[in-house]
Tab-separated table of C-alpha atoms in Angstrom:
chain	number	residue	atom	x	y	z
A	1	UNK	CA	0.000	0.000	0.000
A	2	UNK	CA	2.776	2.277	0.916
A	3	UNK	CA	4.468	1.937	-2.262
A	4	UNK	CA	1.572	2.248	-3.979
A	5	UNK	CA	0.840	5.338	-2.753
A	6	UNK	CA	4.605	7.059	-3.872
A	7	UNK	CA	4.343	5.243	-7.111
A	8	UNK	CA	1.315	7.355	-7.635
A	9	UNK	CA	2.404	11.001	-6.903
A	10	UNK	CA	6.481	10.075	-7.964
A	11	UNK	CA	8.351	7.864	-10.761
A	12	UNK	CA	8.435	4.352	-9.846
A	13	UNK	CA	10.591	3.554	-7.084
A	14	UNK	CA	10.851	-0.227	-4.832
A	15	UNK	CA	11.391	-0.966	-1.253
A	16	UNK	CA	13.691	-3.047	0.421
A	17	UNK	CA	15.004	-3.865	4.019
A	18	UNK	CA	11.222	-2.212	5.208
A	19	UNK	CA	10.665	-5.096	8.034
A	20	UNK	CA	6.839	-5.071	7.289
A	21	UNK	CA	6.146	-6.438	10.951
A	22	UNK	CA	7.684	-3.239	12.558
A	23	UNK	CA	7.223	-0.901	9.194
A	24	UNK	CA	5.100	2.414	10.017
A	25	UNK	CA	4.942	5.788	7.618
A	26	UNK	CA	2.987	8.702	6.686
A	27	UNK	CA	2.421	10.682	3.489
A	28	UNK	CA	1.358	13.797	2.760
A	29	UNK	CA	1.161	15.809	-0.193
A	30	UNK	CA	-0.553	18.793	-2.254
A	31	UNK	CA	-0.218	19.715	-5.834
A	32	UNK	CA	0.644	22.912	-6.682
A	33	UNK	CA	0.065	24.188	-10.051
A	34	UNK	CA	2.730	21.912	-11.875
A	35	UNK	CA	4.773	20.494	-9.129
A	36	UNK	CA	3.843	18.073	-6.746
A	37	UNK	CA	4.797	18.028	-2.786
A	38	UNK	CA	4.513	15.311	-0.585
A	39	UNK	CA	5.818	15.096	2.802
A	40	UNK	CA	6.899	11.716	4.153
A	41	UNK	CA	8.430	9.798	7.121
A	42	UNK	CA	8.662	6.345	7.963
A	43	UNK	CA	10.776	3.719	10.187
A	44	UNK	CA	14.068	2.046	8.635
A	45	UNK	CA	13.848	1.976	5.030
A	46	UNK	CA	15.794	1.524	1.391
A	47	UNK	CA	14.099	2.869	-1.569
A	48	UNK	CA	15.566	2.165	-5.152
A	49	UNK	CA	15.037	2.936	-8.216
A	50	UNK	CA	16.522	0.450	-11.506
A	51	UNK	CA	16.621	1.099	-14.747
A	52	UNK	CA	13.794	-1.395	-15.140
A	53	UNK	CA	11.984	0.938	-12.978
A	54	UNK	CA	12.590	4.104	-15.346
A	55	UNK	CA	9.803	4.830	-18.093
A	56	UNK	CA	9.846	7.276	-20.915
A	57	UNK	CA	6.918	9.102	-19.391
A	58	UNK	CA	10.005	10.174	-16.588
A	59	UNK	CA	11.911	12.835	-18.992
A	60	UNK	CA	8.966	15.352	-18.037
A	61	UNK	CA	10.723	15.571	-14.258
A	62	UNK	CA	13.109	16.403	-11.923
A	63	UNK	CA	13.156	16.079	-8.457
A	64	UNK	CA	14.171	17.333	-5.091
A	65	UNK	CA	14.895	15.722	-1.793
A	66	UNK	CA	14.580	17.852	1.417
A	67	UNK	CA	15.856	16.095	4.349
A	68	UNK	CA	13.779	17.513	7.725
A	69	UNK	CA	14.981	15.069	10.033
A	70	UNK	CA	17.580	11.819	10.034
A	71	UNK	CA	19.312	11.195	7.385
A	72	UNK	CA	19.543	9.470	3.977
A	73	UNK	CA	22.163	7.647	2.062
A	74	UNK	CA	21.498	8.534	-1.824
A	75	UNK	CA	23.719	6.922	-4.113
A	76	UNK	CA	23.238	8.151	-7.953
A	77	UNK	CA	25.459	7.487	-10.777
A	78	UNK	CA	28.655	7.965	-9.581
A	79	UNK	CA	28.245	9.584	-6.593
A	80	UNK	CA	27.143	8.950	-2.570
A	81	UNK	CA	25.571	11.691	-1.017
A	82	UNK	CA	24.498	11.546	3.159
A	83	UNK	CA	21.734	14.118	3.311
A	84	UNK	CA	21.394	15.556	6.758
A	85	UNK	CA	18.859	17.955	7.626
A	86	UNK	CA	21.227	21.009	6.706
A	87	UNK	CA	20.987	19.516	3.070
A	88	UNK	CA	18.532	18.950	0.007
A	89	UNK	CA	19.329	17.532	-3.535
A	90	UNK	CA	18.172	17.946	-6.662
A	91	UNK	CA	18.151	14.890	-9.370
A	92	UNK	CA	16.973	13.631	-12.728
A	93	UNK	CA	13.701	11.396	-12.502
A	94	UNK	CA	15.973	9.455	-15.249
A	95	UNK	CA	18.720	8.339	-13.463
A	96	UNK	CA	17.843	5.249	-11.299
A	97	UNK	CA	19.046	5.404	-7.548
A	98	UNK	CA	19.323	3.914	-4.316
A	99	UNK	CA	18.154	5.690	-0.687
A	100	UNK	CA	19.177	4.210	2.380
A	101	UNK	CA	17.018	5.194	5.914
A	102	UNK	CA	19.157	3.529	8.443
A	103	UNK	CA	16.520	4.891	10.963
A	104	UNK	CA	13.033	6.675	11.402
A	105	UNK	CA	13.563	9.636	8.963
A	106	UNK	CA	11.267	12.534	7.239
A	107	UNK	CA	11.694	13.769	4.218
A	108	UNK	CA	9.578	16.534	1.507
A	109	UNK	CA	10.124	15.379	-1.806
A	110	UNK	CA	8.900	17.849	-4.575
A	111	UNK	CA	8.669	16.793	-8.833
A	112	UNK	CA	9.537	20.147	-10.720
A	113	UNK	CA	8.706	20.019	-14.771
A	114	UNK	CA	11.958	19.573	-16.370
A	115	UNK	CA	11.048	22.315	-18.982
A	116	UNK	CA	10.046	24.982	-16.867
A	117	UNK	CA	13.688	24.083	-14.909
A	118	UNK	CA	15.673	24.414	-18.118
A	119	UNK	CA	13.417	27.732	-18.881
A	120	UNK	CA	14.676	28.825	-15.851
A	121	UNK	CA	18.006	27.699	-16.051
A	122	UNK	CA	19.247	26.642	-19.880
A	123	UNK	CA	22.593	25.855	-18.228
A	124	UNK	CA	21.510	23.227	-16.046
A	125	UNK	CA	23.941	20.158	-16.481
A	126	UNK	CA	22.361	16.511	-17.172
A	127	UNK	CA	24.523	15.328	-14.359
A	128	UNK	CA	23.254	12.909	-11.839
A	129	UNK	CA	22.284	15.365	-9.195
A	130	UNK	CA	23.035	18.941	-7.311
A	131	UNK	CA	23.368	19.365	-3.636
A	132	UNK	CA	21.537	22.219	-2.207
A	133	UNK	CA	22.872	23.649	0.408
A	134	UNK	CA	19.931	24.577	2.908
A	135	UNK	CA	21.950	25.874	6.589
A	136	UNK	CA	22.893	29.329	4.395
A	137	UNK	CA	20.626	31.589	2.263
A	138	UNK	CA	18.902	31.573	-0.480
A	139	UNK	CA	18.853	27.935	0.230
A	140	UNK	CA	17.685	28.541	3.518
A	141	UNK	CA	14.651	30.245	2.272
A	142	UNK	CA	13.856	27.641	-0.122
A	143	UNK	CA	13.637	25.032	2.553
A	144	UNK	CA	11.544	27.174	5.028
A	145	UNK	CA	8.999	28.110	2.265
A	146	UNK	CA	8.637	24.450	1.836
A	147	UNK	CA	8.369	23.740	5.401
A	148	UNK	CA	6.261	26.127	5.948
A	149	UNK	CA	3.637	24.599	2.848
A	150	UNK	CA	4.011	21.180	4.464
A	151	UNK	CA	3.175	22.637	8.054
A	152	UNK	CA	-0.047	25.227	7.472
A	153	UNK	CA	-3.541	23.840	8.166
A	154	UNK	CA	-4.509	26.475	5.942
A	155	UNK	CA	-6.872	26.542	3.293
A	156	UNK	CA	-4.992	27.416	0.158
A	157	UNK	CA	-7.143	28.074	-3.626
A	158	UNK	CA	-5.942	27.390	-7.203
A	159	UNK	CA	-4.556	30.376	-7.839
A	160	UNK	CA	-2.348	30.532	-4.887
A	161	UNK	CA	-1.128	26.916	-4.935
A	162	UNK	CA	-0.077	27.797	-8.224
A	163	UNK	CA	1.578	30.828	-7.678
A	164	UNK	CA	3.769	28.798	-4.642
A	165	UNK	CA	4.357	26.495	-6.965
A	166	UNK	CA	6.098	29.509	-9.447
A	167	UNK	CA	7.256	30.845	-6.479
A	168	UNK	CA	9.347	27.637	-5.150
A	169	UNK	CA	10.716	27.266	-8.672
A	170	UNK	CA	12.456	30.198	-8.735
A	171	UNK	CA	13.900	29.767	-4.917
A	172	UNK	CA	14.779	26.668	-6.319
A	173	UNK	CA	16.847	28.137	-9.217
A	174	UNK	CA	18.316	30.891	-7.015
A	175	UNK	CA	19.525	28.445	-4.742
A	176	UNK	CA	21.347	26.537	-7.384
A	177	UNK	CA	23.102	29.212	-8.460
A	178	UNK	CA	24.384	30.092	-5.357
A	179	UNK	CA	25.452	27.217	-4.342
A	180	UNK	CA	27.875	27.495	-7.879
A	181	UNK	CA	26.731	23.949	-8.743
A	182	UNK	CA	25.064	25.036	-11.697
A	183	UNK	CA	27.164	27.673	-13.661
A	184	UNK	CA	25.389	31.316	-14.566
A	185	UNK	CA	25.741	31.641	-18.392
A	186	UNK	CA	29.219	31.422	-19.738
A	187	UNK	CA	30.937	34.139	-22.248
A	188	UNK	CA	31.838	37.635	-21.749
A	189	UNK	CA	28.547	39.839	-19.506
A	190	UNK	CA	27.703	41.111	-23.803
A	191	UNK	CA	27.927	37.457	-24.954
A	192	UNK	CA	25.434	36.526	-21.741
A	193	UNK	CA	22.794	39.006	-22.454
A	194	UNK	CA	22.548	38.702	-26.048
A	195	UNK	CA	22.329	34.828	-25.568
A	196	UNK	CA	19.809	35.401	-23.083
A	197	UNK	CA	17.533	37.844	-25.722
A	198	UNK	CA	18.039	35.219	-28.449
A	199	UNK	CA	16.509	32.420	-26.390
A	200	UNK	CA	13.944	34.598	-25.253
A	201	UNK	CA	13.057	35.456	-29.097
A	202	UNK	CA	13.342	32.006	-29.903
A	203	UNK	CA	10.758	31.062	-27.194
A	204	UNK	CA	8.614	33.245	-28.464
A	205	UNK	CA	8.781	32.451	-31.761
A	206	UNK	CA	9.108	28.483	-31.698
A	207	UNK	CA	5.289	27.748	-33.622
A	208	UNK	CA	6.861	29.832	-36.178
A	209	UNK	CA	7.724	27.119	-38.758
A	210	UNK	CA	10.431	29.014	-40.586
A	211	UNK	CA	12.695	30.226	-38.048
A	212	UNK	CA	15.739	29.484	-38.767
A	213	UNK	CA	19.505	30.434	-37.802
A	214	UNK	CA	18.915	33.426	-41.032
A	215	UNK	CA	16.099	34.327	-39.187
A	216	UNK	CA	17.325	34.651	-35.311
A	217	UNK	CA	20.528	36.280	-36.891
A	218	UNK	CA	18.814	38.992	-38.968
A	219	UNK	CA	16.280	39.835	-36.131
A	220	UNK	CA	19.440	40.413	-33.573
A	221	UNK	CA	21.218	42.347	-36.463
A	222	UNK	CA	24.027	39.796	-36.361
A	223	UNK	CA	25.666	37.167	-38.756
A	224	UNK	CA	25.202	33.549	-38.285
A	225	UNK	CA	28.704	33.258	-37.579
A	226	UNK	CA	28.044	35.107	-34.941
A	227	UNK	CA	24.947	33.428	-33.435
A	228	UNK	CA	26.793	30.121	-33.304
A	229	UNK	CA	29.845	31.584	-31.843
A	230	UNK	CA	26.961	32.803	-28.937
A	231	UNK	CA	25.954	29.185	-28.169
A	232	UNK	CA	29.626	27.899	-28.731
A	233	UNK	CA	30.184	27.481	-25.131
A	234	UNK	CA	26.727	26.147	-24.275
A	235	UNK	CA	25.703	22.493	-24.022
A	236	UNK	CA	23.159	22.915	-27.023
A	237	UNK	CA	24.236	24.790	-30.076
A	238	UNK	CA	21.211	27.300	-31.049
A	239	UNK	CA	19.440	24.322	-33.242
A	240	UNK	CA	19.359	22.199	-30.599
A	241	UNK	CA	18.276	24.415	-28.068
A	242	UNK	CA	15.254	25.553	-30.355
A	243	UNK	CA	14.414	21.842	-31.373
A	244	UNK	CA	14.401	21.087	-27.780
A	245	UNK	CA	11.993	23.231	-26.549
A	246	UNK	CA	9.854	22.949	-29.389
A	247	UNK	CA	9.814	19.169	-28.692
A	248	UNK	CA	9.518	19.971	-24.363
A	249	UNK	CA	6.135	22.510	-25.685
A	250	UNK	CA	4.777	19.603	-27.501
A	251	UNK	CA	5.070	16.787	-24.919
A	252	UNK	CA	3.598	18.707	-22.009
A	253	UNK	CA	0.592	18.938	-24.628
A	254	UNK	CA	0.846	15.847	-25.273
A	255	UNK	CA	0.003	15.280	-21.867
A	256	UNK	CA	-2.912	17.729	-21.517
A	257	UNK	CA	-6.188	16.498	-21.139
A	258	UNK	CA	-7.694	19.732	-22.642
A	259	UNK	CA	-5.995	18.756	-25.823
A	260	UNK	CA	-6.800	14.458	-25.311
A	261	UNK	CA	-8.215	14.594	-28.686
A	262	UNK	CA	-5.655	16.440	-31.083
A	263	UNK	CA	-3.527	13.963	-32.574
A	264	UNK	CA	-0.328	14.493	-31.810
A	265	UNK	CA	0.804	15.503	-35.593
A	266	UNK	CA	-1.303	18.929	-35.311
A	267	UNK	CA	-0.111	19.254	-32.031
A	268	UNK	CA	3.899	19.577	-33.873
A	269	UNK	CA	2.454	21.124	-36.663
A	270	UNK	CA	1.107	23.912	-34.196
A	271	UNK	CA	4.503	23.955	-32.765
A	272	UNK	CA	5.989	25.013	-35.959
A	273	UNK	CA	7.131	21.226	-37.020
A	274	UNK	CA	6.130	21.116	-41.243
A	275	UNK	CA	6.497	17.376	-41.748
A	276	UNK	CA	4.898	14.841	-39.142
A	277	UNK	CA	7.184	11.983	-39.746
A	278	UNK	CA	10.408	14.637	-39.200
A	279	UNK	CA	8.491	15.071	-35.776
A	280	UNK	CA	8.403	11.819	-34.911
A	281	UNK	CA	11.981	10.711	-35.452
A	282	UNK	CA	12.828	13.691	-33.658
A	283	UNK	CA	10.394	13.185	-30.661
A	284	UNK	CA	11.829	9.509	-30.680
A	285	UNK	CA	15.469	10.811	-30.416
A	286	UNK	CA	14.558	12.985	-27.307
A	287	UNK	CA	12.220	10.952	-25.408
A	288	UNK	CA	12.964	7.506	-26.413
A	289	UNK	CA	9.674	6.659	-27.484
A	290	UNK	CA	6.816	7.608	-30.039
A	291	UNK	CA	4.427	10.864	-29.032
A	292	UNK	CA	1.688	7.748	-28.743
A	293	UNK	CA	3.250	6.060	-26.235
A	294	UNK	CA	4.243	8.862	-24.432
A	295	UNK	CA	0.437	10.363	-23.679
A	296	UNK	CA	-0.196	6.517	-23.406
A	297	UNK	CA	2.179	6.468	-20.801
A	298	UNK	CA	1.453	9.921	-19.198
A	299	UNK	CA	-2.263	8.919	-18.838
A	300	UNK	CA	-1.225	5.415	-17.106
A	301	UNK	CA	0.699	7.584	-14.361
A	302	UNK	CA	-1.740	10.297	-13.676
């Protein structure tokens, strides 16, 4: 029942070690707007997550650990992390990993969109995960607004659930930076602000079928030798980066049950794609599975 009951709000995970005869836990958790909270605790405990474990439908997240009290054991790709409750971590709902509760422990998880992340933050690395600091600001704010959410008895609308959600995003993103985990943009402070007007003009711009490298040079009044010299330091050159989040726009409405009966060819034709089967090689390449099986797979975990 217990793992049920994660499986449902996070991406599959397993339990080991959980002594059912002496196992207790709670769980509880709010949605708010896009990302989910949920605030657990339970006796002794390993939770892990194989690669048998990870679905397609997990590219859409990224998640964050916030120790409260005891302490946790993660070990994720290369790396073993003890998370105390001066510590949270960010990591990719893609990479499988292994939590060890030696005993009783609570912990807030939260599940951020990846896109609205990488909005946030185009630099963030792919790498396994990114300790927070949470005993020194801004990451001590981030943790207290979170605390705070998982504490109040108060009734909370909509439209203020989703603004906390917004809200805990950007803490989120402020404390990554400062914790210099996650580099700022890279290039001279002229390179960084022009990069950061291009991607805004692309992300306007992306249902715009014929934007191109011409056209993002000529409406910055700079030569595509230029514009690729912009992104030459960045993990995705300027195609890539515009492909991506013209692919990240059309699997979140994939996933929209507003939109359950567009197929998803005039969904990527509305995101400026001109030929469905270019779509879906590309869709393939970034999610590792058809735009079919993804909203299959979406709908199965909602």
């Amino acid at each position: 029942m217990w793992i049920q009951q994660t499986n449902a709000l996070f991406p599959q995970t397993r339990l080991t070690d959980a002594q059912p005869e002496h196992f207790a836990g709670c769980l509880a958790w709010a949605q708010l707007g896009t990302t989910t909270l949920a605030d657990i605790a339970s006796t002794r405990v390993n939770v892990v997550r194989s690669e048998d474990d990870v679905r397609p439908v997990d590219t859409n997240w990224m998640e964050v650990s916030l120790q409260i009290s005891g302490t946790c054991d993660l070990s994720i790709g290369q790396r073993t992390l003890r998370l105390t409750p001066a510590t949270a971590v960010l990591y990719d709902s893609r990479c499988p990993y292994h939590m060890a509760f030696s005993d009783t422990y609570r912990q807030v998880t939260l599940k951020f969109p990846r896109d609205a992340l990488i909005s946030r933050m185009p630099n963030l690395a792919s790498s396994d995960s990114h300790v927070i600091p949470v005993d020194c600001m801004p990451g001590n704010l981030f943790s207290g607004v979170v605390a705070q959410i998982c504490n109040t008895r108060e009734f909370l609308d909509v439209t203020m659930t989703e603004r906390l959600g917004e809200h805990m995003l950007d803490l989120l993103v402020t404390s990554l930076l400062s914790s210099r985990q996650v580099p700022a943009h890279r290039g001279s402070a002229s390179q960084q602000i022009q990069r950061q007007r291009i991607q805004s003009f692309i992300a306007e711009n992306l249902t715009d079928p014929d934007l191109s490298p011409l056209v993002i040079a000529r409406a910055h009044g700079i030569s595509i030798r230029s514009l690729h010299q912009i992104f030459h330091d960045e993990p995705e050159s300027v195609m890539t980066w515009l492909m991506n989040r013209r692919l990240d726009r059309i699997s979140h409405d994939l996933c929209d049950t507003a939109l359950a009966g567009w197929p998803a060819g005039k969904i990527a034709l509305r995101h400026g794609f001109r030929d469905v089967s270019h779509f879906s090689r590309k869709f393939r390449q970034r999610f590792g599975c058809s735009p079919l099986s993804w909203r299959r797979l979406h709908t199965q975990s909602s």
